[in-house]
Short mmCIF file of C-alpha atoms in Angstrom, two decimals:
data_model
loop_
_atom_site.label_atom_id
_atom_site.label_comp_id
_atom_site.label_asym_id
_atom_site.label_seq_id
_atom_site.Cartn_x
_atom_site.Cartn_y
_atom_site.Cartn_z
CA MET A 14 -11.14 12.05 -9.03
CA GLU A 15 -10.36 9.10 -11.26
CA LEU A 16 -13.07 7.95 -13.63
CA ALA A 17 -13.41 4.27 -14.51
CA LEU A 18 -15.65 2.29 -16.81
CA LYS A 19 -17.32 -0.68 -15.13
CA PRO A 20 -19.84 -3.19 -16.52
CA VAL A 21 -23.26 -2.83 -14.92
CA ASN A 22 -26.16 -5.27 -15.15
CA LYS A 23 -29.43 -3.62 -16.09
CA LEU A 24 -32.80 -5.29 -16.47
CA THR A 25 -34.95 -3.86 -19.25
CA TYR A 26 -38.17 -4.98 -20.89
CA LYS A 27 -38.67 -4.80 -24.64
CA PHE A 28 -41.82 -5.78 -26.46
CA ARG A 29 -41.04 -7.87 -29.51
CA LEU A 30 -43.58 -9.14 -31.99
CA THR A 31 -43.35 -12.85 -32.61
CA PRO A 32 -43.85 -14.17 -36.19
CA GLN A 33 -47.26 -15.44 -35.09
CA MET A 34 -48.26 -11.98 -33.82
CA ARG A 35 -47.04 -10.31 -37.00
CA LEU A 36 -49.08 -12.74 -39.09
CA SER A 37 -52.22 -12.07 -37.04
CA ILE A 38 -51.77 -8.29 -37.43
CA ASN A 39 -51.20 -8.54 -41.18
CA LEU A 40 -54.20 -10.80 -41.75
CA LEU A 41 -56.48 -8.60 -39.64
CA GLN A 42 -55.89 -5.51 -41.73
CA MET A 43 -56.08 -7.25 -45.12
CA PRO A 44 -59.21 -6.66 -47.21
CA LEU A 45 -61.06 -9.83 -48.11
CA ILE A 46 -59.78 -10.05 -51.71
CA LYS A 47 -56.11 -9.79 -50.68
CA LEU A 48 -56.65 -12.20 -47.80
CA LYS A 49 -58.08 -14.78 -50.18
CA GLU A 50 -55.09 -14.39 -52.52
CA PHE A 51 -52.68 -14.70 -49.59
CA VAL A 52 -54.33 -17.87 -48.26
CA GLU A 53 -54.41 -19.50 -51.70
CA LYS A 54 -50.68 -18.80 -52.09
CA GLN A 55 -49.96 -20.35 -48.69
CA VAL A 56 -51.90 -23.48 -49.67
CA GLU A 57 -49.84 -23.78 -52.86
CA GLU A 58 -46.60 -23.63 -50.85
CA ASN A 59 -47.67 -25.85 -47.95
CA PRO A 60 -48.62 -29.47 -48.75
CA LEU A 61 -50.02 -29.93 -45.23
CA LEU A 62 -52.85 -27.48 -45.91
CA ASN A 63 -56.14 -28.61 -47.44
CA MET A 64 -58.53 -26.08 -48.94
CA GLU A 65 -62.29 -26.49 -49.44
CA SER A 66 -64.86 -24.03 -50.76
CA VAL A 67 -67.79 -22.96 -48.58
CA LYS A 68 -71.37 -22.51 -49.78
CA PRO A 69 -72.97 -19.15 -48.92
CA PRO A 70 -75.96 -19.19 -46.55
CA LYS A 71 -79.39 -17.96 -47.61
CA GLU A 72 -78.76 -14.74 -45.67
CA ALA A 73 -75.98 -13.79 -48.10
CA SER A 74 -78.40 -12.11 -50.50
CA TYR A 75 -81.19 -9.60 -50.05
CA ASP A 76 -84.18 -8.32 -51.95
CA PHE A 77 -83.45 -4.67 -51.29
CA ALA A 78 -86.59 -2.74 -50.49
CA GLY A 79 -87.23 0.89 -49.68
CA VAL A 80 -84.97 2.47 -52.30
CA GLU A 81 -85.54 6.01 -51.04
CA ASP A 82 -84.63 5.02 -47.49
CA GLN A 83 -81.61 3.12 -48.81
CA ASN A 84 -80.37 6.12 -50.80
CA TYR A 85 -80.86 8.38 -47.79
CA LYS A 86 -78.81 6.16 -45.51
CA GLU A 87 -76.09 5.70 -48.10
CA SER A 88 -75.88 9.49 -48.45
CA LEU A 89 -75.04 9.76 -44.76
CA ILE A 90 -71.88 7.72 -45.23
CA THR A 91 -68.90 9.86 -46.21
CA LYS A 92 -67.22 8.58 -49.38
CA PRO A 93 -63.43 8.05 -49.52
CA ALA A 94 -61.60 11.39 -49.58
CA THR A 95 -60.62 12.66 -53.01
CA LEU A 96 -57.64 14.89 -53.74
CA GLN A 97 -60.04 17.84 -53.87
CA ASP A 98 -61.47 16.94 -50.44
CA HIS A 99 -57.94 16.77 -49.07
CA LEU A 100 -57.03 20.20 -50.46
CA LEU A 101 -60.30 21.87 -49.42
CA SER A 102 -59.83 20.77 -45.80
CA GLN A 103 -56.39 22.45 -45.78
CA LEU A 104 -57.81 25.56 -47.44
CA GLN A 105 -60.41 26.01 -44.69
CA LEU A 106 -57.64 25.98 -42.08
CA LEU A 107 -55.09 28.16 -43.87
CA ALA A 108 -57.04 30.71 -45.93
CA ASP A 109 -57.10 34.08 -44.14
CA SER A 110 -60.27 35.55 -45.67
CA ASP A 111 -63.56 34.62 -47.35
CA ASP A 112 -62.22 35.96 -50.66
CA ALA A 113 -59.17 33.69 -50.39
CA ARG A 114 -61.43 30.71 -49.65
CA GLU A 115 -63.63 31.51 -52.65
CA ILE A 116 -60.62 31.81 -54.97
CA GLY A 117 -59.08 28.68 -53.47
CA GLU A 118 -62.26 26.66 -54.03
CA LEU A 119 -62.26 27.66 -57.69
CA ILE A 120 -58.57 26.79 -58.09
CA ILE A 121 -58.99 23.41 -56.38
CA GLY A 122 -62.01 22.68 -58.57
CA ASN A 123 -59.69 22.99 -61.59
CA ILE A 124 -56.93 20.72 -60.23
CA ASN A 125 -56.98 17.31 -61.95
CA ASP A 126 -56.40 13.89 -60.37
CA ASP A 127 -52.66 14.08 -61.14
CA GLY A 128 -52.46 17.27 -59.08
CA TYR A 129 -51.98 19.80 -61.90
CA LEU A 130 -53.93 23.03 -62.38
CA GLY A 131 -55.85 22.46 -65.58
CA CYS A 132 -56.47 26.06 -66.64
CA PRO A 133 -54.63 29.42 -66.78
CA ILE A 134 -55.02 31.55 -63.65
CA GLU A 135 -56.68 34.19 -65.84
CA ASP A 136 -59.65 31.79 -66.12
CA ILE A 137 -60.13 31.71 -62.34
CA LYS A 138 -62.86 34.32 -62.06
CA PRO A 139 -65.10 34.48 -58.97
CA LYS A 140 -68.67 35.65 -59.57
CA SER A 141 -67.96 38.85 -57.67
CA GLY A 142 -65.57 39.80 -60.49
CA LYS A 143 -63.49 42.00 -58.17
CA ILE A 144 -60.50 39.69 -57.82
CA THR A 145 -57.21 40.58 -59.52
CA ARG A 146 -54.78 38.21 -61.20
CA PHE A 147 -52.28 38.99 -58.43
CA GLU A 148 -54.74 37.85 -55.74
CA VAL A 149 -55.43 34.61 -57.63
CA GLY A 150 -51.68 33.99 -57.93
CA LYS A 151 -51.26 34.61 -54.20
CA VAL A 152 -53.87 31.98 -53.31
CA LEU A 153 -52.38 29.55 -55.84
CA SER A 154 -48.99 29.98 -54.12
CA LEU A 155 -50.69 29.11 -50.82
CA ILE A 156 -52.25 25.95 -52.31
CA GLN A 157 -48.85 24.95 -53.72
CA THR A 158 -47.64 24.64 -50.11
CA PHE A 159 -50.37 22.08 -49.34
CA ASP A 160 -49.90 18.35 -48.99
CA PRO A 161 -48.99 16.63 -51.30
CA ILE A 162 -46.09 18.88 -52.25
CA GLY A 163 -46.15 19.68 -55.98
CA VAL A 164 -49.93 19.98 -56.20
CA GLY A 165 -51.30 23.00 -58.07
CA ALA A 166 -48.35 23.10 -60.49
CA ARG A 167 -49.02 24.16 -64.06
CA ASP A 168 -46.39 21.93 -65.66
CA LEU A 169 -43.81 19.26 -64.80
CA ARG A 170 -41.02 21.78 -64.25
CA GLU A 171 -43.01 23.72 -61.66
CA CYS A 172 -44.17 20.50 -59.99
CA LEU A 173 -40.61 19.22 -59.51
CA LEU A 174 -39.34 22.65 -58.48
CA LEU A 175 -41.97 22.87 -55.74
CA GLN A 176 -40.76 19.55 -54.37
CA ILE A 177 -37.04 20.35 -54.56
CA LYS A 178 -37.67 23.74 -52.92
CA ALA A 179 -39.58 22.07 -50.11
CA LYS A 180 -36.39 20.11 -49.40
CA GLY A 181 -34.35 23.35 -49.40
CA GLU A 182 -32.31 22.16 -52.40
CA GLU A 183 -33.40 24.56 -55.15
CA ASN A 184 -29.79 25.78 -55.57
CA SER A 185 -28.38 22.28 -55.80
CA LEU A 186 -27.24 20.71 -59.07
CA ALA A 187 -30.54 18.80 -59.27
CA GLY A 188 -32.46 22.01 -58.64
CA GLN A 189 -30.68 23.87 -61.44
CA ILE A 190 -31.23 21.00 -63.87
CA ILE A 191 -34.97 21.07 -63.14
CA ASP A 192 -35.14 24.86 -63.35
CA LYS A 193 -33.23 25.48 -66.56
CA TYR A 194 -32.26 22.25 -68.31
CA LEU A 195 -35.26 19.92 -68.12
CA ALA A 196 -35.47 19.86 -71.92
CA TYR A 197 -31.83 18.67 -72.07
CA LEU A 198 -32.62 15.99 -69.50
CA GLU A 199 -35.61 14.66 -71.47
CA LYS A 200 -33.34 14.18 -74.51
CA LYS A 201 -30.40 12.89 -72.40
CA ARG A 202 -28.12 15.65 -73.70
CA PHE A 203 -25.61 15.35 -70.87
CA GLU A 204 -22.57 16.97 -72.53
CA PRO A 205 -24.36 20.26 -73.36
CA MET A 206 -25.61 20.32 -69.77
CA VAL A 207 -22.05 19.93 -68.49
CA LYS A 208 -20.92 22.93 -70.59
CA LYS A 209 -23.84 25.13 -69.54
CA LEU A 210 -23.51 24.32 -65.84
CA SER A 211 -19.70 24.57 -65.88
CA ALA A 212 -20.06 28.13 -67.14
CA LYS A 213 -21.62 29.00 -63.77
CA GLY A 214 -18.36 28.03 -62.04
CA ARG A 215 -17.42 24.87 -60.20
CA CYS A 216 -17.78 26.57 -56.81
CA ALA A 217 -21.49 27.05 -57.32
CA PHE A 218 -22.00 23.27 -57.16
CA GLY A 219 -19.05 22.25 -54.99
CA GLY A 220 -16.59 21.15 -57.65
CA LYS A 221 -16.15 20.27 -61.29
CA ILE A 222 -19.28 19.40 -63.26
CA THR A 223 -19.03 16.02 -65.00
CA VAL A 224 -21.42 13.67 -66.75
CA GLU A 225 -21.16 11.37 -63.72
CA ARG A 226 -22.29 14.18 -61.41
CA ILE A 227 -25.13 15.00 -63.75
CA LYS A 228 -26.29 11.38 -63.62
CA GLU A 229 -26.11 11.37 -59.81
CA ALA A 230 -28.28 14.50 -59.74
CA ILE A 231 -30.73 12.84 -62.10
CA LYS A 232 -31.09 9.98 -59.59
CA GLU A 233 -32.21 12.56 -57.01
CA ILE A 234 -34.70 14.03 -59.49
CA ALA A 235 -36.07 10.55 -60.17
CA LYS A 236 -37.06 10.31 -56.49
CA LEU A 237 -39.51 13.19 -56.92
CA GLU A 238 -43.18 12.56 -57.75
CA PRO A 239 -44.23 13.74 -61.25
CA LYS A 240 -47.92 13.15 -60.42
CA PRO A 241 -48.42 14.22 -56.78
CA GLY A 242 -52.19 13.80 -56.96
CA ARG A 243 -51.88 10.02 -57.09
CA LEU A 244 -50.39 10.05 -53.59
CA ILE A 245 -53.88 10.75 -52.27
CA ASN A 246 -56.53 8.05 -52.42
CA THR A 247 -59.18 8.90 -54.99
CA GLU A 248 -62.57 7.32 -55.48
CA ARG A 249 -62.43 4.35 -57.82
CA ALA A 250 -65.15 2.12 -59.15
CA VAL A 251 -64.35 -1.24 -57.56
CA ARG A 252 -66.32 -4.36 -56.84
CA LEU A 253 -67.04 -4.35 -53.14
CA ILE A 254 -67.06 -7.73 -51.44
CA PRO A 255 -68.66 -7.43 -47.99
CA ASP A 256 -66.78 -8.93 -45.06
CA ALA A 257 -70.03 -9.38 -43.17
CA ILE A 258 -73.77 -9.11 -43.67
CA LEU A 259 -76.36 -7.60 -41.37
CA LYS A 260 -79.61 -9.53 -41.04
CA ARG A 261 -82.78 -8.27 -39.42
CA ASN A 262 -84.33 -11.06 -37.39
CA GLU A 263 -87.63 -9.69 -36.05
CA ASP A 264 -86.50 -7.02 -33.54
CA LYS A 265 -82.87 -8.21 -33.50
CA LEU A 266 -79.89 -7.34 -35.71
CA GLU A 267 -77.59 -10.27 -36.47
CA VAL A 268 -74.06 -10.04 -37.93
CA ILE A 269 -72.96 -12.94 -40.17
CA LEU A 270 -69.34 -13.03 -41.36
CA ASN A 271 -68.65 -13.67 -45.03
CA ASP A 272 -66.97 -17.07 -44.68
CA TRP A 273 -68.13 -18.28 -48.09
CA GLU A 274 -65.71 -15.99 -49.94
CA MET A 275 -62.83 -17.60 -48.06
CA PRO A 276 -61.78 -21.25 -48.47
CA SER A 277 -61.95 -23.47 -45.40
CA LEU A 278 -58.51 -24.70 -44.29
CA SER A 279 -57.57 -27.92 -42.57
CA LEU A 280 -54.40 -30.00 -42.06
CA ASN A 281 -53.79 -32.89 -44.46
CA PRO A 282 -53.96 -36.16 -42.43
CA LYS A 283 -51.84 -38.01 -45.01
CA TYR A 284 -48.76 -35.91 -44.29
CA LYS A 285 -49.40 -35.99 -40.55
CA ALA A 286 -49.33 -39.81 -40.79
CA ILE A 287 -46.02 -39.70 -42.72
CA LEU A 288 -44.56 -37.55 -39.96
CA LYS A 289 -45.36 -40.27 -37.39
CA GLN A 290 -43.86 -43.14 -39.39
CA LYS A 291 -40.54 -44.42 -38.02
CA ASP A 292 -39.00 -45.04 -41.44
CA THR A 293 -39.50 -41.43 -42.59
CA ALA A 294 -36.17 -39.68 -43.20
CA GLU A 295 -35.21 -37.13 -40.54
CA ASP A 296 -34.82 -34.25 -43.02
CA THR A 297 -38.31 -35.03 -44.36
CA LYS A 298 -39.67 -35.04 -40.82
CA GLU A 299 -38.00 -31.70 -40.14
CA TYR A 300 -39.59 -30.19 -43.24
CA LEU A 301 -43.03 -31.59 -42.34
CA ARG A 302 -42.75 -30.30 -38.75
CA GLU A 303 -41.96 -26.82 -40.04
CA ARG A 304 -44.86 -26.94 -42.53
CA LEU A 305 -47.19 -28.31 -39.85
CA LYS A 306 -46.29 -25.46 -37.51
CA ALA A 307 -46.82 -22.89 -40.30
CA GLY A 308 -50.18 -24.42 -41.18
CA ARG A 309 -51.40 -24.38 -37.59
CA THR A 310 -50.22 -20.78 -37.17
CA LEU A 311 -52.12 -19.68 -40.27
CA ILE A 312 -55.33 -21.47 -39.25
CA ASP A 313 -55.09 -19.98 -35.75
CA ALA A 314 -54.47 -16.45 -37.12
CA LEU A 315 -57.48 -16.74 -39.44
CA HIS A 316 -59.63 -17.86 -36.52
CA LYS A 317 -58.50 -14.85 -34.45
CA ARG A 318 -59.21 -12.53 -37.36
CA LYS A 319 -62.71 -13.92 -37.69
CA GLN A 320 -63.38 -13.59 -33.97
CA THR A 321 -62.08 -9.99 -33.81
CA LEU A 322 -64.01 -8.89 -36.90
CA GLN A 323 -67.20 -10.46 -35.53
CA GLU A 324 -66.84 -8.67 -32.17
CA VAL A 325 -65.96 -5.30 -33.72
CA THR A 326 -68.79 -5.40 -36.29
CA GLU A 327 -71.34 -6.40 -33.64
CA ALA A 328 -70.16 -3.52 -31.43
CA ILE A 329 -70.54 -1.04 -34.32
CA VAL A 330 -74.04 -2.28 -35.11
CA SER A 331 -74.97 -2.04 -31.43
CA VAL A 332 -73.76 1.56 -31.09
CA GLN A 333 -75.38 2.60 -34.38
CA ARG A 334 -78.67 0.77 -33.79
CA ASP A 335 -80.63 4.02 -34.14
CA PHE A 336 -79.10 4.44 -37.59
CA TRP A 337 -80.54 1.13 -38.74
CA GLU A 338 -83.91 1.93 -37.22
CA ASN A 339 -84.32 5.65 -37.93
CA GLY A 340 -81.33 6.80 -39.99
CA ASN A 341 -79.82 8.76 -37.10
CA PHE A 342 -76.05 8.54 -36.70
CA GLN A 343 -74.60 8.29 -33.22
CA PRO A 344 -71.17 9.73 -32.35
CA MET A 345 -68.72 6.82 -32.33
CA THR A 346 -64.94 6.52 -32.03
CA SER A 347 -62.50 3.63 -32.40
CA SER A 348 -61.60 4.08 -28.70
CA GLN A 349 -65.25 3.54 -27.78
CA ILE A 350 -65.41 0.32 -29.82
CA ALA A 351 -62.08 -0.84 -28.36
CA LYS A 352 -63.49 -0.45 -24.87
CA LEU A 353 -66.64 -2.38 -25.77
CA VAL A 354 -64.75 -5.37 -27.21
CA GLY A 355 -61.85 -5.26 -24.74
CA LYS A 356 -59.14 -4.81 -27.36
CA HIS A 357 -56.50 -2.21 -28.16
CA LYS A 358 -57.53 0.76 -30.29
CA SER A 359 -54.96 -0.18 -32.96
CA THR A 360 -56.50 -3.66 -33.23
CA VAL A 361 -59.94 -2.15 -33.77
CA SER A 362 -58.58 0.26 -36.39
CA ARG A 363 -57.00 -2.62 -38.32
CA ALA A 364 -60.20 -4.65 -38.08
CA MET A 365 -62.24 -1.77 -39.55
CA ALA A 366 -59.81 -0.80 -42.33
CA ASN A 367 -61.07 -1.74 -45.82
CA LYS A 368 -63.90 -3.86 -44.40
CA TYR A 369 -67.47 -3.65 -45.68
CA LEU A 370 -70.86 -4.52 -44.23
CA GLN A 371 -73.74 -5.62 -46.45
CA THR A 372 -77.12 -4.51 -45.11
CA PRO A 373 -80.71 -4.26 -46.37
CA ASP A 374 -79.90 -0.55 -46.93
CA GLY A 375 -76.78 -1.04 -49.05
CA ILE A 376 -73.08 -1.79 -48.53
CA PHE A 377 -71.16 0.40 -46.09
CA GLU A 378 -67.50 0.65 -45.12
CA LEU A 379 -67.03 -0.05 -41.40
CA ARG A 380 -64.61 2.75 -40.58
CA GLN A 381 -66.96 5.32 -42.03
CA PHE A 382 -69.35 4.73 -39.17
CA LEU A 383 -66.74 6.49 -37.07
CA ASN A 384 -67.72 10.08 -36.50
CA SER A 385 -67.15 12.69 -33.86
CA GLY A 386 -69.92 14.55 -32.11
CA VAL A 387 -70.66 18.23 -31.64
CA LYS A 388 -71.17 18.90 -27.95
CA GLN A 389 -74.34 20.80 -27.07
CA GLY A 390 -74.94 23.06 -24.10
CA SER A 391 -76.75 20.23 -22.33
CA GLY A 392 -73.63 18.06 -22.63
CA GLU A 393 -75.27 15.87 -25.27
CA LEU A 394 -73.25 14.91 -28.37
CA PHE A 395 -74.87 15.34 -31.77
CA SER A 396 -73.41 13.28 -34.61
CA SER A 397 -71.25 15.25 -37.08
CA LYS A 398 -72.46 13.01 -39.93
CA ALA A 399 -76.08 13.81 -39.10
CA ILE A 400 -75.28 17.54 -39.12
CA LYS A 401 -73.53 17.18 -42.50
CA SER A 402 -76.60 15.43 -43.85
CA LYS A 403 -78.81 18.29 -42.69
CA ILE A 404 -76.50 20.90 -44.23
CA LYS A 405 -76.55 18.99 -47.52
CA GLU A 406 -80.35 18.87 -47.45
CA PHE A 407 -80.71 22.59 -46.60
CA ILE A 408 -78.45 23.61 -49.49
CA LYS A 409 -80.12 21.20 -51.90
CA ASN A 410 -83.46 22.95 -51.29
CA GLU A 411 -82.17 26.54 -51.07
CA ASN A 412 -83.10 29.40 -53.39
CA LYS A 413 -80.32 29.28 -56.00
CA GLU A 414 -80.61 33.03 -56.61
CA ASN A 415 -80.23 33.75 -52.90
CA PRO A 416 -78.20 30.86 -51.39
CA LEU A 417 -77.98 30.23 -47.66
CA THR A 418 -75.04 31.79 -45.85
CA ASP A 419 -73.21 29.85 -43.14
CA ARG A 420 -74.86 32.16 -40.55
CA GLN A 421 -78.32 31.31 -41.90
CA ILE A 422 -77.52 27.58 -41.74
CA ILE A 423 -76.47 28.04 -38.10
CA ASP A 424 -79.81 29.73 -37.34
CA ILE A 425 -81.80 26.92 -39.03
CA LEU A 426 -79.91 24.29 -37.04
CA LYS A 427 -80.59 26.23 -33.82
CA GLN A 428 -84.31 25.96 -34.54
CA GLU A 429 -83.82 22.18 -34.52
CA GLY A 430 -81.99 22.34 -31.20
CA ILE A 431 -78.49 21.95 -32.68
CA SER A 432 -75.82 24.50 -31.79
CA VAL A 433 -72.68 24.70 -33.97
CA SER A 434 -70.07 27.34 -34.75
CA ARG A 435 -69.55 29.06 -38.10
CA ARG A 436 -66.12 27.45 -38.39
CA THR A 437 -67.70 24.01 -38.00
CA ILE A 438 -70.23 24.76 -40.75
CA ALA A 439 -67.41 25.90 -43.09
CA LYS A 440 -65.43 22.73 -42.31
CA TYR A 441 -68.43 20.47 -42.96
CA ARG A 442 -69.17 22.25 -46.25
CA SER A 443 -65.59 21.55 -47.25
CA HIS A 444 -66.00 17.86 -46.46
CA LEU A 445 -69.18 17.78 -48.53
CA LYS A 446 -67.48 19.63 -51.43
CA ILE A 447 -70.05 22.44 -51.19
CA LEU A 448 -68.85 25.89 -52.24
CA SER A 449 -69.44 29.10 -50.31
CA TYR A 450 -72.75 30.88 -50.78
CA GLN A 451 -71.16 33.48 -53.11
CA SER A 452 -69.92 30.71 -55.43
CA ARG A 453 -73.31 28.94 -55.36
CA ARG A 454 -75.29 31.99 -56.46
CA GLU A 455 -76.76 31.60 -59.94
#
């Protein structure tokens, strides 16, 4: 049978983001400080845009009362994950015994913000005193497989080797330079490196070793991360500018967006008049039309951002009303909020990212109101954040000479009508950066 190629018409649908849609998405996920900088830059570049400052309303400030209640509610909000939080969560999943978890917690506690182990493994000594150096080294090797790759290294050489090994390239020219000739590299002694590596034989590295090949390998080494810890967000002291404020108005909760931190934009009527004049040059008109369109697009995108943020924040406050009244967190997901406001989950996630709500009880990040629930036998969901808060309180008040075990915490929670597994308790302790009961014993 003869085969022939023939053109065939086929109708397909592809979703493409327009420039206007891309702008709306970018503006929605920007924190307020970056948004302000972006808008000010656009005003500088577009003569058709006018910018005016906005005075804050009286509701923009509070006399914060009830400090104890404020501190309690702030304690329920999970802070941004540190490198140690990130590593502990992996340890709880991958450690195969309680001893390994205890050793791992001690190791992680000695890893600095750059990702390096800050003490010799001989100094990692659990209170039980029964752990050997070999066992500590075994757990350290496990942690060195965690994300980010290179964490737990004791020096730069080991850090880079962990990363090159993860790529399966430890026997490459770059791998050998890291392993044996890092000191030569630091001093840019290329010729001695060529001689040393050539002595291994050209076949080992796929051909003759030259200075040019050494420099190419160095480019690959430069792509590795010398400080893997900085790849994970760590807590930083920053000035938080709230995107919205929550006002109590008798028995109602009202959300007011922070418009006073953002300049008000409008289109300059002078340039619009020039555009309508008959004697205006055509190239000038073309430029003004393009700037007019850009200005309108920006103003429209900012309006959509404001509307979306208002709807999302109001939905969060509505779901978490019991938190504002009694300090009790309700289980809440981005999908739930998306359904309430009639928008896509990704839109809600962008609207919540890096956004803060000022309340009479402090300033809270919106996305940290998201929390899963632990399902009870009755089918009811109990907030994971509320359970974490209880665990934190139990351990704070425990007998330091005889700390609570995870099993004892489970029994206490059962007395309060909350049923959770031991694995869940261990996971929540990890999130709270609370060590095992053996490591807490004084």
